[in-house]
Short mmCIF file of C-alpha atoms in Angstrom, two decimals:
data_model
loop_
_atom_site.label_atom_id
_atom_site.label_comp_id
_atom_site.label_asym_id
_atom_site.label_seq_id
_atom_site.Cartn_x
_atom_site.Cartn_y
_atom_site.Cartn_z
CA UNK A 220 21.95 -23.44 -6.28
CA UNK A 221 19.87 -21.67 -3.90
CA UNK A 222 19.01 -18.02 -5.04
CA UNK A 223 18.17 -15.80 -1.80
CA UNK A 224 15.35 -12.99 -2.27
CA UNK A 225 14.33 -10.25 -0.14
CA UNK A 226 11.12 -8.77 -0.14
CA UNK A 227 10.15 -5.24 0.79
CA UNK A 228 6.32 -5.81 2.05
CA UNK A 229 3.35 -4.78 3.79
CA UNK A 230 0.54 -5.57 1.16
CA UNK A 231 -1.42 -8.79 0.74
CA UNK A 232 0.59 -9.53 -2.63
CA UNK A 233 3.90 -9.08 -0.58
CA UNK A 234 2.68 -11.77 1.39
CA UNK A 235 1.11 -13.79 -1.64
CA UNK A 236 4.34 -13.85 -3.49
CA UNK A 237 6.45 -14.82 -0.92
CA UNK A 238 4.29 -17.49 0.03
CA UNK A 239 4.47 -18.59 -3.96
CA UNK A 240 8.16 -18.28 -4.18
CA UNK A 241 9.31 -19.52 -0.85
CA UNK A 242 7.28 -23.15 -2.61
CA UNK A 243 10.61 -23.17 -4.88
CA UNK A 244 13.40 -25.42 -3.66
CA UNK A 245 15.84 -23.39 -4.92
CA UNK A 246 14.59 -20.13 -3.31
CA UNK A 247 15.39 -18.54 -0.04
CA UNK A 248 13.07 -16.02 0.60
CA UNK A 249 13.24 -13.14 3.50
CA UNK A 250 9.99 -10.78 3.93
CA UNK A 251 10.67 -7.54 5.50
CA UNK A 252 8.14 -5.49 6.84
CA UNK A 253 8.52 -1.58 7.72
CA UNK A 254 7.14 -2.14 11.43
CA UNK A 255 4.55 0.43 10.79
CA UNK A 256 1.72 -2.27 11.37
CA UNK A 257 1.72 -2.90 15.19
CA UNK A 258 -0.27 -6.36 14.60
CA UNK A 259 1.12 -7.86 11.32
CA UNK A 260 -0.67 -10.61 9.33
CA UNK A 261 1.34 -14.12 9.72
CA UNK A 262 3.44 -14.35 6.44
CA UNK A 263 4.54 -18.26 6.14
CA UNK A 264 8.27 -16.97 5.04
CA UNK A 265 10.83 -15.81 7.30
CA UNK A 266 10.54 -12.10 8.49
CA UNK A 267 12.33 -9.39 8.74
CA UNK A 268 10.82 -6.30 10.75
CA UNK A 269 12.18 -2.57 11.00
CA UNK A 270 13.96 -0.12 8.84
CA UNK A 271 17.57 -0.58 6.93
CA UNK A 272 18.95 3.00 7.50
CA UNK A 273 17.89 4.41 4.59
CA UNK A 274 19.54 3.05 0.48
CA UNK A 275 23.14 2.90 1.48
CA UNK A 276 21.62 0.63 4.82
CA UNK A 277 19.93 -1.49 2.57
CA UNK A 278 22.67 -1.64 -0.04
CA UNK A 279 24.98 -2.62 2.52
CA UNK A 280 22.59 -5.38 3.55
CA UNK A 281 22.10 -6.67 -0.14
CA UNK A 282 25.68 -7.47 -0.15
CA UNK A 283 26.54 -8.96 3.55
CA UNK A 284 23.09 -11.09 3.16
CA UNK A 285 24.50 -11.57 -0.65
CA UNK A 286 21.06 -11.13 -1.69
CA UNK A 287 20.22 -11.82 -5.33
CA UNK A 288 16.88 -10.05 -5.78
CA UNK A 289 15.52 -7.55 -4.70
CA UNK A 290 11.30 -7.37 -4.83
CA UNK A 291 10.01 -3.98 -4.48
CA UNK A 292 6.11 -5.36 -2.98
CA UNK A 293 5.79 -1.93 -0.77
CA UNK A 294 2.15 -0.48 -0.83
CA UNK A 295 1.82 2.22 -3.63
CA UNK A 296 2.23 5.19 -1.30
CA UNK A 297 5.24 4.06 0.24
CA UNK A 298 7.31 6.17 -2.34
CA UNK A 299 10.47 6.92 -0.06
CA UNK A 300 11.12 3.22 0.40
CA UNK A 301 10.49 2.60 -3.01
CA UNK A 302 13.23 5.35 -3.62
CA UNK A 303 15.58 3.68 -1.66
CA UNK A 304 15.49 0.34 -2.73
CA UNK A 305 15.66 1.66 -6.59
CA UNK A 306 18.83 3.12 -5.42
CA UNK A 307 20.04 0.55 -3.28
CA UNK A 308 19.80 -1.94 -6.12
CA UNK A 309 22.12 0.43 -8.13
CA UNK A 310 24.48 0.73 -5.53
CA UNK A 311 24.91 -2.92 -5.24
CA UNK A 312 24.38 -4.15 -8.52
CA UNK A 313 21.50 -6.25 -7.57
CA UNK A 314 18.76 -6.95 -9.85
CA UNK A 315 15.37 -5.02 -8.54
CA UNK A 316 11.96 -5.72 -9.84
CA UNK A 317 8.49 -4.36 -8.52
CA UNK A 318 5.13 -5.32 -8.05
CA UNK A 319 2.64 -2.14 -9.58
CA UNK A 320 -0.92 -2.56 -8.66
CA UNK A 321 -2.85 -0.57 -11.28
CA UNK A 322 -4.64 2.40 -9.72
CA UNK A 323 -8.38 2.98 -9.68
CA UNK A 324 -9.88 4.62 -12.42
CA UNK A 325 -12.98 6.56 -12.24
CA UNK A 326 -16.19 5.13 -14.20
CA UNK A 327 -19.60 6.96 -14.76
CA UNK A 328 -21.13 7.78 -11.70
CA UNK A 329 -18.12 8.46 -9.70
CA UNK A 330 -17.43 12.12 -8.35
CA UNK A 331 -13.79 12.06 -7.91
CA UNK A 332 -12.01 15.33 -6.07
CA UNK A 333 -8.55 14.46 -7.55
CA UNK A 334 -5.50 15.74 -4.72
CA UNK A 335 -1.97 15.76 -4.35
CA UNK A 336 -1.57 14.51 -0.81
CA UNK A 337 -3.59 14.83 2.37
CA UNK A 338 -3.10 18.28 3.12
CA UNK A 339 -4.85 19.28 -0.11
CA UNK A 340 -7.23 16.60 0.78
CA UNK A 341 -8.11 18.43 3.93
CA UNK A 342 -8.84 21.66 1.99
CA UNK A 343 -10.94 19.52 -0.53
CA UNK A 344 -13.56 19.20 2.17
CA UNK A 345 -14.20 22.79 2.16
CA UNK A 346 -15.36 25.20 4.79
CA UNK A 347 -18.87 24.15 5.81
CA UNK A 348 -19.16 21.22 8.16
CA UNK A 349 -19.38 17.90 6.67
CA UNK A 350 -19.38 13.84 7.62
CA UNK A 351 -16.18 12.69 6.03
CA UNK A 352 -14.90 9.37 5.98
CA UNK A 353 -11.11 8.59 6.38
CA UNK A 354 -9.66 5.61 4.54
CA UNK A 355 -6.44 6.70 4.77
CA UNK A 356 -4.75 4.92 7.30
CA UNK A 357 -3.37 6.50 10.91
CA UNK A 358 -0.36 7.93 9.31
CA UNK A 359 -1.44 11.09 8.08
CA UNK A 360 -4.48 11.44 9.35
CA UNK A 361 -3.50 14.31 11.84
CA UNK A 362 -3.60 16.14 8.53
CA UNK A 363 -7.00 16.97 9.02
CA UNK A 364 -6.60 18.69 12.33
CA UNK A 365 -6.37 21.93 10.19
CA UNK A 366 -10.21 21.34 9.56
CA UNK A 367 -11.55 20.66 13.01
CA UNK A 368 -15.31 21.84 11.36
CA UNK A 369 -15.99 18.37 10.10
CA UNK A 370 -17.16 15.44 12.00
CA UNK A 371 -14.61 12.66 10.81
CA UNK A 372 -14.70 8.72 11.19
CA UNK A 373 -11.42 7.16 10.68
CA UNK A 374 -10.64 3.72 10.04
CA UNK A 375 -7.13 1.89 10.31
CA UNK A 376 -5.72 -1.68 10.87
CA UNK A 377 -3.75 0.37 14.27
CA UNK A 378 -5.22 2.66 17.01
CA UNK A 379 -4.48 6.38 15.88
CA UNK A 380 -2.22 7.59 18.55
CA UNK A 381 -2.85 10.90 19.53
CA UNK A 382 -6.56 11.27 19.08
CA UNK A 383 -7.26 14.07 16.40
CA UNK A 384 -7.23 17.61 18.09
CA UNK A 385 -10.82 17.70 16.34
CA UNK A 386 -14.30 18.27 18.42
CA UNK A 387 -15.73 15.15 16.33
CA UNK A 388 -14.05 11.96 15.41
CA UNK A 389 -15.08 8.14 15.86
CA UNK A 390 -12.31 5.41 15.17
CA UNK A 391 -12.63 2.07 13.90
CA UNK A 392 -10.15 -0.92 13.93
CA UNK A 393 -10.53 -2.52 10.99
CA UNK A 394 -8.04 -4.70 8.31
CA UNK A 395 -10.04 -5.08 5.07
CA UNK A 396 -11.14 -6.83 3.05
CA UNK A 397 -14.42 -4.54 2.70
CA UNK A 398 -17.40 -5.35 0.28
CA UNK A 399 -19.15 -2.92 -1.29
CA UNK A 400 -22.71 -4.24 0.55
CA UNK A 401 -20.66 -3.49 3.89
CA UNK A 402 -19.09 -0.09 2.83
CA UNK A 403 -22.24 1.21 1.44
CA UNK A 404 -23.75 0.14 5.16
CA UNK A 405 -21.58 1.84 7.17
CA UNK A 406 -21.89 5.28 5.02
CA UNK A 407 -25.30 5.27 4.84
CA UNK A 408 -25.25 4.49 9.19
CA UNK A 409 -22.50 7.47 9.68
CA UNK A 410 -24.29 9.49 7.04
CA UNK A 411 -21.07 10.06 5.16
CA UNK A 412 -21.21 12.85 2.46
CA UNK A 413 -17.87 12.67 1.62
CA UNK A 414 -15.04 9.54 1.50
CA UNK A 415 -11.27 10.14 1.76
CA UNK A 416 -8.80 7.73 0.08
CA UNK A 417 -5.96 7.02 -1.72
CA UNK A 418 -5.62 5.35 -4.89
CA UNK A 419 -4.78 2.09 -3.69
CA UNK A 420 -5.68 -0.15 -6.22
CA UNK A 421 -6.83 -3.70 -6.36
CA UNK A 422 -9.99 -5.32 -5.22
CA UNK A 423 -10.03 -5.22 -1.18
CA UNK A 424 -10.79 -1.86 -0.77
CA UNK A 425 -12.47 -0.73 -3.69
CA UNK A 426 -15.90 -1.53 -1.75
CA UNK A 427 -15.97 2.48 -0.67
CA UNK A 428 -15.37 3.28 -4.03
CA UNK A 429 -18.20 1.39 -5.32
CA UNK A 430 -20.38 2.23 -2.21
CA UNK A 431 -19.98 6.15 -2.57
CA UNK A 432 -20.75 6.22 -6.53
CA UNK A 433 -24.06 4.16 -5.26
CA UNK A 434 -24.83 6.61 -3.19
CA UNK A 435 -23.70 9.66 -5.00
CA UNK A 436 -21.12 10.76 -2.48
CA UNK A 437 -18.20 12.56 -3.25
CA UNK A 438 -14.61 11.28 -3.21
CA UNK A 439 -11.90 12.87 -2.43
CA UNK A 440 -9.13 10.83 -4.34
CA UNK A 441 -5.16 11.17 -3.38
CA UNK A 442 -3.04 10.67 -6.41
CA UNK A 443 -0.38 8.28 -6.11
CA UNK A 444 3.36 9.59 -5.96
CA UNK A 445 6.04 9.02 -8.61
CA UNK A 446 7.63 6.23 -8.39
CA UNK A 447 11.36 4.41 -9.66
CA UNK A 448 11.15 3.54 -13.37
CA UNK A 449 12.38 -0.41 -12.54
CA UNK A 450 11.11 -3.52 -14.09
CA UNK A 451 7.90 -3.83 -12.68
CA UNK A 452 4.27 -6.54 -12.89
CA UNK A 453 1.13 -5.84 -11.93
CA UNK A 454 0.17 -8.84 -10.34
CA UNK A 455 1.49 -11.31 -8.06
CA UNK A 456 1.48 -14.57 -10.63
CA UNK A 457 2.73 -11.89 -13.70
CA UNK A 458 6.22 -10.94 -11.17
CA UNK A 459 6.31 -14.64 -10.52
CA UNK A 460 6.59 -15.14 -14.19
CA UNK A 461 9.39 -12.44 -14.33
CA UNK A 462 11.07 -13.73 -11.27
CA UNK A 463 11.00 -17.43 -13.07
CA UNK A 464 12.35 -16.20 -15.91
CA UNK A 465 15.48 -14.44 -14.41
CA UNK A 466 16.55 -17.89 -12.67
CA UNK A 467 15.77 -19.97 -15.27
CA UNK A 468 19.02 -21.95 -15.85
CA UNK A 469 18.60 -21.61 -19.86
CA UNK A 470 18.54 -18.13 -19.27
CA UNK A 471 21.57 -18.55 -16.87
CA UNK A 472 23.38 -20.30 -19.20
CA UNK A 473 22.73 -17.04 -21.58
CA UNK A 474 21.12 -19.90 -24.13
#
């Protein structure tokens, strides 16, 4: 029997587990990606690309597809989809679990400005001029056109599309990996006194993390959002594990 699975994706342990499951015979795995990434990594899985029309979209898809998991392996921020595959599961009785990459925590050293989203990040900054450095992504960054006084460098995987309506601001394409030796370089070259990020989690991006509490520099830290309370891993082999034991035929056979 050939169970079909369709991942929600866009991180690199979206990718990671599909590649791992899609090794089982007796999986059928789909990947489907948001579209928000112009210039997607290659996945190894079949992929599926653009939006499902919200929960009762992609409830109606679990059923025609006859999908019979759901893996919620959206990045941590991505709390609407999140929503609407939690809901979407309900609606079509289809089991739903989710990969949770543990947040950052602070350690000694760090100087953490802890904010709700990137509006209050914006304010964070304060009023006198300052070198901040946006790890946000393009999405929101347009945020921060309510404090054109700062000088901002921006980083994302995609072009940010309109410029910022800022006096100041230098882009840079870049898709991580970043090590702290690289991070802490390219503060120390922009003279960055202050790093904006979200609380991503996991080990590709913590360089800037590590980099700023080197160098003393403040970080202005965006909490995650709630999320659905589904069955959940934190890693990529630990929701293997879980995905294992759902289709294991002794657990089928309700032994």
């Amino acid at each position: 029997m050939t169970h079909r699975i369709l991942i929600l994706g866009g991180t690199t342990e979206a990718r990671q587990l599909a590649g791992k499951l899609a090794g089982r015979e007796d999986f059928s795995v789909v990947l489907s990606l948001a579209g928000r990434t112009e210039s997607p990594v290659a996945q190894g899985v079949p992929v599926r690309v653009g939006g499902f029309g919200g929960a009762d979209g992609l409830a109606a898809h679990l059923r025609e597809e006859r999908v019979d998991l759901l893996i919620d392996a959206t990045h941590p921020y991505a709390a609407r989809i999140s929503a609407n595959a939690a809901d979407a599961a309900r609606q079509s009785g289809v089991p739903i679990l989710a990969l949770r990459r543990p947040g950052w925590e602070p350690v000694a050293g760090d100087r953490w400005t802890l904010v709700d989203n990137v509006t209050e990040a914006a304010s964070a900054l304060g009023t006198p001029p300052r070198r901040a450095f946006l790890a946000i992504g393009r999405q929101e960054a347009a945020a921060f056109e309510a404090a054109p006084q700062h000088r901002y460098l921006i980083r994302s995987v995609d072009p940010v599309e309109p410029k910022l309506a800022v006096p100041d601001a230098l882009y840079l394409l870049a898709r991580g990996p970043f090590s702290e030796a690289d991070e802490r370089a390219l503060l120390e070259k922009y003279g960055i006194d202050a790093v904006v990020s979200k609380n991503s989690g996991g080990d590709a991006t913590y360089g800037k993390i590590a980099a700023a509490r080197a160098l003393g520099i403040e970080v202005v830290m965006i909490r995650r959002p709630a999320l659905p309370d589904v069955a959940s891993a934190p890693t990529v082999d630990a929701l293997a594990r879980k995905v294992d034991h759902l289709f294991d035929p002794v657990a089928e056979r309700g032994v």
